[in-house]
Short mmCIF file of C-alpha atoms in Angstrom, two decimals:
data_model
loop_
_atom_site.label_atom_id
_atom_site.label_comp_id
_atom_site.label_asym_id
_atom_site.label_seq_id
_atom_site.Cartn_x
_atom_site.Cartn_y
_atom_site.Cartn_z
CA MET A 17 20.09 168.12 -22.00
CA GLY A 18 21.58 165.38 -19.37
CA MET A 19 18.94 162.71 -21.18
CA MET A 20 20.51 163.74 -24.33
CA ARG A 21 23.78 162.95 -23.55
CA GLY A 22 22.85 159.10 -21.40
CA VAL A 23 21.34 158.81 -24.89
CA SER A 24 24.48 160.02 -26.91
CA ALA A 25 26.41 157.64 -24.54
CA ILE A 26 24.53 154.41 -25.48
CA PHE A 27 24.49 155.14 -29.14
CA VAL A 28 28.51 155.80 -28.61
CA MET A 29 28.69 152.36 -26.64
CA PHE A 30 26.34 150.79 -29.20
CA LEU A 31 28.48 151.74 -31.80
CA PHE A 32 32.08 150.96 -30.06
CA VAL A 33 30.53 147.60 -29.70
CA ILE A 34 29.97 147.15 -33.53
CA ALA A 35 33.58 148.49 -33.80
CA VAL A 36 35.57 145.89 -31.73
CA ASN A 37 33.04 143.24 -33.51
CA GLY A 38 34.20 144.29 -36.32
CA ARG A 39 31.77 142.06 -39.01
CA GLY A 40 30.25 140.00 -35.77
CA LEU A 41 33.65 137.46 -36.85
CA GLY A 42 35.30 137.72 -33.53
CA PRO A 43 35.73 134.84 -31.44
CA SER A 44 33.31 133.81 -28.51
CA ILE A 45 36.68 132.35 -26.97
CA SER A 46 39.96 134.28 -26.58
CA LYS A 47 43.25 133.37 -28.43
CA PRO A 48 44.60 130.15 -26.21
CA ASP A 49 48.77 130.35 -25.60
CA PRO A 50 50.72 129.69 -28.58
CA ALA A 51 53.03 127.93 -26.32
CA ASP A 52 49.79 125.51 -26.33
CA GLY A 53 49.69 124.50 -29.60
CA VAL A 54 46.98 121.44 -28.86
CA ALA A 55 44.75 124.65 -27.34
CA THR A 56 45.43 126.80 -30.02
CA ALA A 57 44.68 124.24 -33.30
CA ARG A 58 41.29 123.42 -31.52
CA TRP A 59 40.82 127.43 -31.09
CA LEU A 60 41.44 127.30 -34.84
CA ALA A 61 38.74 124.60 -35.91
CA SER A 62 36.06 125.45 -33.22
CA GLN A 63 36.46 129.18 -33.97
CA ASN A 64 36.45 129.57 -37.74
CA THR A 65 33.25 128.58 -40.01
CA TRP A 66 35.43 127.80 -43.56
CA GLY A 67 38.49 127.39 -45.32
CA VAL A 68 40.00 125.76 -47.72
CA LEU A 69 39.77 121.90 -48.85
CA SER A 70 42.27 120.51 -51.02
CA THR A 71 41.53 117.17 -53.17
CA ILE A 72 42.92 115.72 -55.75
CA SER A 73 41.18 117.27 -59.07
CA ILE A 74 40.04 114.56 -61.64
CA GLU A 75 38.58 117.42 -64.32
CA LEU A 76 42.77 118.72 -63.89
CA LYS A 77 44.46 115.29 -64.34
CA GLY A 78 46.02 114.91 -60.40
CA ALA A 79 46.53 118.64 -59.64
CA PRO A 80 45.63 119.50 -55.80
CA PHE A 81 42.42 121.24 -56.05
CA GLY A 82 41.88 123.79 -53.31
CA ASN A 83 37.86 124.57 -53.05
CA VAL A 84 36.93 127.47 -50.16
CA VAL A 85 33.93 125.36 -48.03
CA SER A 86 32.15 125.82 -45.11
CA PHE A 87 32.74 123.59 -42.14
CA SER A 88 31.82 122.88 -38.69
CA ASP A 89 34.08 120.80 -36.03
CA GLY A 90 31.18 121.10 -33.47
CA LEU A 91 28.17 122.94 -31.69
CA PRO A 92 29.50 126.62 -31.18
CA ASP A 93 32.23 126.80 -28.81
CA LYS A 94 31.94 123.01 -28.31
CA GLY A 95 33.90 121.64 -30.94
CA LEU A 96 35.71 118.07 -30.75
CA GLY A 97 38.34 118.99 -33.56
CA VAL A 98 37.23 116.76 -36.71
CA PRO A 99 35.44 119.17 -39.27
CA TYR A 100 32.41 118.02 -41.11
CA PHE A 101 31.54 119.50 -44.63
CA TYR A 102 28.08 119.75 -46.36
CA MET A 103 28.67 119.94 -50.33
CA SER A 104 27.18 118.51 -53.36
CA THR A 105 28.49 116.13 -55.87
CA LEU A 106 27.27 119.29 -58.24
CA ASP A 107 30.77 120.69 -56.97
CA PRO A 108 34.31 118.95 -58.17
CA THR A 109 35.86 118.28 -54.30
CA PRO A 110 33.56 115.80 -53.28
CA ARG A 111 33.80 113.82 -56.52
CA ASN A 112 37.13 114.54 -56.51
CA ALA A 113 37.51 112.50 -52.85
CA LEU A 114 34.88 109.65 -53.94
CA LYS A 115 37.75 108.73 -56.54
CA ASP A 116 40.60 109.58 -53.89
CA GLU A 117 40.14 110.43 -50.63
CA ARG A 118 43.11 112.10 -50.16
CA ALA A 119 42.17 115.47 -48.74
CA SER A 120 43.92 118.56 -46.66
CA PHE A 121 41.56 121.32 -45.21
CA ALA A 122 43.61 124.14 -44.16
CA VAL A 123 42.10 127.35 -41.56
CA SER A 124 43.81 130.42 -40.91
CA GLU A 125 43.80 132.83 -37.53
CA VAL A 126 43.01 135.77 -40.00
CA PRO A 127 39.03 135.62 -40.27
CA ILE A 128 38.99 135.16 -36.57
CA GLY A 129 40.42 138.31 -36.28
CA SER A 130 43.01 138.18 -33.41
CA CYS A 131 45.87 138.48 -35.69
CA GLY A 132 45.97 142.26 -35.37
CA LYS A 133 48.44 143.76 -37.53
CA ALA A 134 50.47 140.49 -38.19
CA ASP A 135 50.95 139.73 -41.50
CA PRO A 136 48.43 136.47 -42.92
CA GLU A 137 51.64 134.44 -43.36
CA ASN A 138 53.29 136.01 -40.02
CA PRO A 139 54.09 132.89 -38.01
CA THR A 140 52.50 134.44 -35.23
CA CYS A 141 48.93 134.69 -37.06
CA SER A 142 48.64 130.94 -36.12
CA LYS A 143 47.04 128.62 -39.43
CA LEU A 144 46.46 125.01 -39.04
CA THR A 145 46.29 122.21 -41.84
CA LEU A 146 44.48 119.13 -41.64
CA THR A 147 45.69 116.04 -43.67
CA GLY A 148 44.13 113.05 -44.02
CA LYS A 149 40.79 110.76 -45.55
CA LEU A 150 37.86 112.89 -47.17
CA LYS A 151 35.05 110.57 -45.98
CA LEU A 152 30.71 110.16 -46.76
CA VAL A 153 29.33 109.88 -43.64
CA SER A 154 26.47 107.75 -43.83
CA ARG A 155 22.53 108.70 -44.20
CA ASN A 156 20.46 108.01 -41.46
CA THR A 157 23.25 107.47 -38.44
CA LYS A 158 24.05 109.21 -34.92
CA GLU A 159 26.89 110.84 -36.57
CA ALA A 160 25.19 112.19 -39.64
CA GLU A 161 22.60 113.72 -36.81
CA SER A 162 25.33 115.06 -34.86
CA ALA A 163 26.95 116.46 -37.44
CA ALA A 164 23.71 118.07 -39.33
CA SER A 165 23.70 119.76 -35.50
CA ALA A 166 26.58 120.94 -35.63
CA LEU A 167 26.91 121.97 -39.13
CA PHE A 168 23.52 123.76 -39.39
CA SER A 169 24.02 125.76 -36.03
CA LYS A 170 27.10 127.20 -37.21
CA HIS A 171 25.56 127.80 -40.63
CA PRO A 172 21.85 127.94 -40.57
CA GLU A 173 21.10 128.50 -44.03
CA MET A 174 22.41 124.82 -45.19
CA LYS A 175 19.11 123.33 -43.79
CA ASP A 176 17.01 125.31 -46.89
CA TRP A 177 19.81 124.33 -49.38
CA PRO A 178 17.98 123.00 -52.62
CA LYS A 179 17.06 119.38 -52.15
CA ASP A 180 17.44 118.17 -55.53
CA HIS A 181 21.59 119.02 -55.38
CA GLU A 182 21.62 115.87 -53.41
CA PHE A 183 23.91 117.72 -50.41
CA GLU A 184 25.89 115.30 -48.58
CA ILE A 185 27.94 115.53 -44.86
CA TYR A 186 31.49 114.52 -45.24
CA ARG A 187 34.31 113.82 -42.34
CA LEU A 188 37.94 114.73 -42.99
CA ASP A 189 39.55 111.53 -41.04
CA ILE A 190 42.62 113.67 -39.89
CA GLU A 191 46.11 111.67 -40.07
CA ASP A 192 48.64 114.82 -40.01
CA ILE A 193 48.30 118.73 -38.04
CA PHE A 194 50.30 120.82 -39.41
CA LEU A 195 50.36 123.95 -37.39
CA ILE A 196 52.01 126.88 -37.49
CA ASP A 197 51.78 129.64 -34.62
CA TRP A 198 55.12 131.19 -33.71
CA PHE A 199 58.08 131.76 -34.20
CA GLY A 200 60.92 128.41 -34.88
CA GLY A 201 58.22 126.11 -37.51
CA ARG A 202 55.41 123.46 -37.59
CA LYS A 203 54.55 123.01 -33.90
CA PRO A 204 54.70 119.09 -33.31
CA ILE A 205 51.41 117.64 -32.45
CA THR A 206 50.11 114.42 -32.46
CA LEU A 207 46.54 113.32 -33.69
CA ALA A 208 45.84 112.19 -30.62
CA GLN A 209 47.40 114.51 -28.54
CA TYR A 210 44.72 116.95 -30.89
CA LEU A 211 41.73 114.64 -30.34
CA HIS A 212 42.16 113.94 -26.90
CA PRO A 213 43.58 116.68 -25.33
CA ARG A 214 44.60 117.15 -21.06
CA MET A 215 40.79 117.85 -19.68
CA ASP A 216 43.28 121.29 -18.50
CA GLN A 217 43.96 122.24 -22.02
CA LEU A 218 40.28 121.37 -23.42
CA ALA A 219 39.11 123.38 -20.29
CA SER A 220 40.44 126.73 -22.14
CA VAL A 221 38.25 125.32 -25.74
CA VAL A 222 35.14 124.07 -25.13
CA MET B 11 28.33 172.81 -24.85
CA GLY B 12 27.93 172.97 -28.41
CA MET B 13 31.22 172.64 -28.52
CA MET B 14 31.16 169.55 -26.36
CA ARG B 15 28.47 167.98 -28.83
CA GLY B 16 30.75 168.90 -32.00
CA VAL B 17 33.21 166.74 -30.53
CA SER B 18 30.94 164.31 -29.58
CA ALA B 19 29.41 163.81 -33.09
CA ILE B 20 33.04 163.75 -34.69
CA PHE B 21 33.48 161.24 -32.01
CA VAL B 22 29.98 158.93 -33.12
CA MET B 23 31.22 159.38 -36.94
CA PHE B 24 34.97 158.54 -36.10
CA LEU B 25 33.39 155.10 -34.38
CA PHE B 26 30.64 154.92 -37.31
CA VAL B 27 33.79 154.54 -39.96
CA ILE B 28 35.68 152.10 -37.89
CA ALA B 29 32.01 149.96 -37.09
CA VAL B 30 31.92 150.50 -41.27
CA ASN B 31 34.81 148.93 -42.63
CA GLY B 32 34.99 146.13 -39.28
CA ARG B 33 39.09 145.40 -39.66
CA GLY B 34 39.87 147.63 -42.21
CA LEU B 35 39.91 144.97 -44.38
CA GLY B 36 36.94 146.27 -46.81
CA PRO B 37 37.75 146.23 -50.68
CA SER B 38 39.01 149.76 -52.10
CA ILE B 39 36.80 148.71 -54.71
CA SER B 40 33.12 147.75 -55.01
CA LYS B 41 32.30 144.32 -56.16
CA PRO B 42 31.88 143.95 -59.55
CA ASP B 43 28.44 142.25 -61.49
CA PRO B 44 28.61 138.85 -60.98
CA ALA B 45 27.51 138.34 -63.88
CA ASP B 46 31.05 139.60 -65.21
CA GLY B 47 32.74 136.93 -63.99
CA VAL B 48 35.96 138.25 -65.51
CA ALA B 49 36.24 141.70 -63.43
CA THR B 50 35.19 139.68 -60.75
CA ALA B 51 37.54 137.04 -60.86
CA ARG B 52 40.42 139.23 -61.01
CA TRP B 53 38.24 141.75 -57.77
CA LEU B 54 38.77 138.54 -56.21
CA ALA B 55 42.54 138.20 -56.54
CA SER B 56 43.05 141.90 -56.88
CA GLN B 57 41.08 143.00 -53.39
CA ASN B 58 42.57 139.60 -51.07
CA THR B 59 45.63 139.76 -49.39
CA TRP B 60 45.85 136.26 -48.57
CA GLY B 61 44.76 132.83 -49.47
CA VAL B 62 45.56 129.30 -49.25
CA LEU B 63 48.21 127.59 -51.59
CA SER B 64 48.30 123.85 -52.10
CA THR B 65 50.58 121.47 -53.35
CA ILE B 66 51.65 117.16 -53.46
CA SER B 67 52.87 117.05 -50.56
CA ILE B 68 56.31 115.31 -50.45
CA GLU B 69 55.99 114.32 -46.82
CA LEU B 70 52.48 113.34 -46.69
CA LYS B 71 53.15 111.30 -49.61
CA GLY B 72 51.40 112.64 -52.57
CA ALA B 73 48.65 114.38 -50.34
CA PRO B 74 47.06 117.32 -51.66
CA PHE B 75 48.49 120.59 -49.01
CA GLY B 76 46.73 123.38 -48.65
CA ASN B 77 49.08 125.98 -46.48
CA VAL B 78 48.03 129.67 -45.78
CA VAL B 79 49.50 131.98 -47.73
CA SER B 80 50.02 136.16 -48.21
CA PHE B 81 50.13 136.71 -51.73
CA SER B 82 49.63 139.54 -54.33
CA ASP B 83 48.88 140.03 -57.70
CA GLY B 84 49.87 143.79 -57.82
CA LEU B 85 50.18 147.13 -56.48
CA PRO B 86 46.79 147.63 -54.52
CA ASP B 87 44.01 148.26 -56.79
CA LYS B 88 46.43 147.56 -60.09
CA GLY B 89 46.29 144.18 -59.77
CA LEU B 90 47.72 142.00 -63.32
CA GLY B 91 45.61 138.50 -61.52
CA VAL B 92 48.88 136.20 -61.52
CA PRO B 93 49.28 135.89 -58.24
CA TYR B 94 53.10 136.17 -56.10
CA PHE B 95 54.48 134.92 -53.13
CA TYR B 96 57.28 135.35 -50.88
CA MET B 97 58.53 131.63 -49.07
CA SER B 98 60.99 129.86 -47.62
CA THR B 99 62.17 126.42 -47.91
CA LEU B 100 61.66 126.13 -43.93
CA ASP B 101 58.26 125.90 -45.10
CA PRO B 102 56.67 122.71 -46.98
CA THR B 103 54.74 124.38 -49.68
CA PRO B 104 57.69 125.57 -51.68
CA ARG B 105 59.96 122.58 -50.83
CA ASN B 106 56.64 120.33 -52.84
CA ALA B 107 56.74 122.65 -55.77
CA LEU B 108 60.35 122.81 -56.78
CA LYS B 109 59.46 118.86 -56.88
CA ASP B 110 56.37 119.01 -57.94
CA GLU B 111 55.20 122.15 -59.91
CA ARG B 112 51.69 121.51 -59.80
CA ALA B 113 50.01 123.88 -57.31
CA SER B 114 46.45 125.63 -56.75
CA PHE B 115 45.87 128.76 -55.00
CA ALA B 116 42.24 129.42 -53.62
CA VAL B 117 40.53 132.58 -52.40
CA SER B 118 36.77 133.65 -51.16
CA GLU B 119 35.34 136.77 -50.89
CA VAL B 120 34.48 136.27 -47.49
CA PRO B 121 37.84 138.33 -46.20
CA ILE B 122 37.10 141.40 -48.10
CA GLY B 123 33.96 141.67 -45.97
CA SER B 124 31.08 141.65 -48.88
CA CYS B 125 29.26 138.41 -48.33
CA GLY B 126 26.75 140.07 -45.96
CA LYS B 127 25.09 137.63 -44.57
CA ALA B 128 25.30 134.77 -46.62
CA ASP B 129 27.33 131.71 -45.62
CA PRO B 130 30.66 131.27 -47.03
CA GLU B 131 30.10 127.91 -49.32
CA ASN B 132 26.35 130.10 -50.37
CA PRO B 133 27.56 130.55 -54.37
CA THR B 134 26.85 134.34 -54.03
CA CYS B 135 29.49 134.70 -51.84
CA SER B 136 32.03 134.35 -54.53
CA LYS B 137 35.41 132.25 -54.63
CA LEU B 138 38.20 131.57 -56.35
CA THR B 139 40.55 128.64 -57.64
CA LEU B 140 43.36 129.00 -60.00
CA THR B 141 45.80 125.96 -61.04
CA GLY B 142 48.82 125.92 -62.45
CA LYS B 143 52.21 125.63 -62.11
CA LEU B 144 54.47 127.23 -59.51
CA LYS B 145 57.47 128.40 -60.43
CA LEU B 146 60.48 130.13 -58.75
CA VAL B 147 61.14 134.08 -59.89
CA SER B 148 64.81 134.29 -60.46
CA ARG B 149 66.66 136.66 -58.27
CA ASN B 150 67.90 140.13 -60.00
CA THR B 151 65.50 139.84 -62.76
CA LYS B 152 63.32 142.60 -63.68
CA GLU B 153 60.06 140.18 -63.18
CA ALA B 154 61.78 139.60 -59.47
CA GLU B 155 61.30 143.52 -58.81
CA SER B 156 57.82 144.47 -59.95
CA ALA B 157 57.19 141.50 -57.98
CA ALA B 158 58.96 142.35 -54.87
CA SER B 159 57.07 146.18 -55.00
CA ALA B 160 53.81 144.03 -55.35
CA LEU B 161 53.95 141.35 -52.64
CA PHE B 162 55.57 144.53 -50.11
CA SER B 163 53.33 146.97 -50.90
CA LYS B 164 50.47 144.99 -49.52
CA HIS B 165 53.09 143.31 -47.00
CA PRO B 166 55.12 145.97 -45.92
CA GLU B 167 56.60 143.55 -42.49
CA MET B 168 58.10 141.14 -45.34
CA LYS B 169 60.72 143.03 -46.71
CA ASP B 170 61.95 142.93 -43.01
CA TRP B 171 61.24 139.11 -43.08
CA PRO B 172 64.70 137.49 -41.71
CA LYS B 173 67.47 137.31 -44.48
CA ASP B 174 68.80 133.93 -43.42
CA HIS B 175 65.59 132.17 -44.12
CA GLU B 176 66.08 132.03 -47.51
CA PHE B 177 62.62 133.74 -48.46
CA GLU B 178 62.10 133.87 -52.37
CA ILE B 179 59.56 134.88 -54.88
CA TYR B 180 57.40 132.00 -56.60
CA ARG B 181 54.47 132.72 -59.29
CA LEU B 182 51.41 130.86 -59.80
CA ASP B 183 51.90 130.13 -63.87
CA ILE B 184 47.55 130.24 -64.38
CA GLU B 185 46.47 127.21 -66.04
CA ASP B 186 42.59 126.96 -65.33
CA ILE B 187 40.20 129.39 -63.54
CA PHE B 188 37.10 128.09 -61.49
CA LEU B 189 35.15 130.73 -60.56
CA ILE B 190 32.13 130.40 -58.39
CA ASP B 191 29.85 133.86 -57.95
CA TRP B 192 26.07 133.00 -58.48
CA PHE B 193 23.95 130.06 -58.45
CA GLY B 194 24.71 127.79 -61.47
CA GLY B 195 27.97 126.16 -61.11
CA ARG B 196 31.36 127.01 -62.29
CA LYS B 197 31.21 130.19 -64.21
CA PRO B 198 33.27 129.60 -67.78
CA ILE B 199 35.91 131.61 -68.15
CA THR B 200 39.06 131.05 -70.65
CA LEU B 201 42.86 132.25 -69.49
CA ALA B 202 43.45 134.99 -72.06
CA GLN B 203 39.98 136.59 -70.82
CA TYR B 204 40.99 136.59 -66.90
CA LEU B 205 44.58 137.79 -68.13
CA HIS B 206 43.68 140.34 -71.20
CA PRO B 207 40.19 141.34 -69.99
CA ARG B 208 38.50 143.68 -72.66
CA MET B 209 39.17 147.36 -71.30
CA ASP B 210 35.71 147.69 -70.55
CA GLN B 211 35.80 145.12 -67.86
CA LEU B 212 39.80 146.17 -66.30
CA ALA B 213 38.09 149.48 -65.92
CA SER B 214 36.22 148.43 -63.25
CA VAL B 215 38.69 146.51 -61.48
CA VAL B 216 41.85 148.81 -61.99
#
């Protein structure tokens, strides 16, 4: 009976781990203090794996067009803040960007799993929109190589996606950072702060 | 001991229910057959509670601007397909829409929790973008009343949001439906099909 109880306890613990982790999407690094907007923004970019990439639609005559896409800003927990995408021109988003580079990329804290009971639109449930220019990354460059590692490490199935669909790597060159992570409206963050957080801030993100 | 084992078994079952439900975001209605694009699109709109609403940015001089927002297309499991939003003009998105109505709203199957191991960009993990015009709903109308019920039933904290922030209800008047729910590219769906699915299709959604 003692052994049975031991096995039962291990089973309970196992289920508890599954329960706490939900669908396995929990963040591997805990949420920064909301007072630290730069760290929060970088954490949102590093811990998310998908978001919505918006471009100016050709087909819809200039309407904004948001599209759910996967992304990576670096190796797991080693994000550098700049989102890379792996898209085919069978999809409208890269076609739009090749005509008009203006784009924005939005992610939420909800998929990371740390908003608790806060509504997705409650300002304590943080959200980040990076706006700038969406650029094709040239093949066979050092950047393409590191971007591929960043993407494939978080999205292992990508490397097996059909070769004849001509997937290419794209990078968002960020110009504006829109972060909500607490009451009081948009948190002011400059591009320089976002790309080069002070070392003590970075320590809590990477 | 028998009683203890009974309690232990109930506890294990309880944890198992938590584990299966993840963060309690599981769909209350199972995913339609991907061959039925209309039902899938309506299911994505009905079962999601947040997405990214894109507008043409005033501040960013015409760039597309995606913003994470909550929404509702009706009472739980009684969705009608048309997304309503509850936003304040302290937020840039409604300000943009009041100047240029063109907008799109994107949701993914990922938050519903039924993509399994498929990558968020894998076409079997479905996604929906509704593009059209974002309109302010007049206060004190029948539509405002039913939209408020739709929103507050899925987002209970909204009704307590600060009165002095002047939250208003907005509706997306859909013109184009972009659905990916399987291999082979965009699934053709007309607005009429989306808004008025055949009764036998509707039966699987509401």
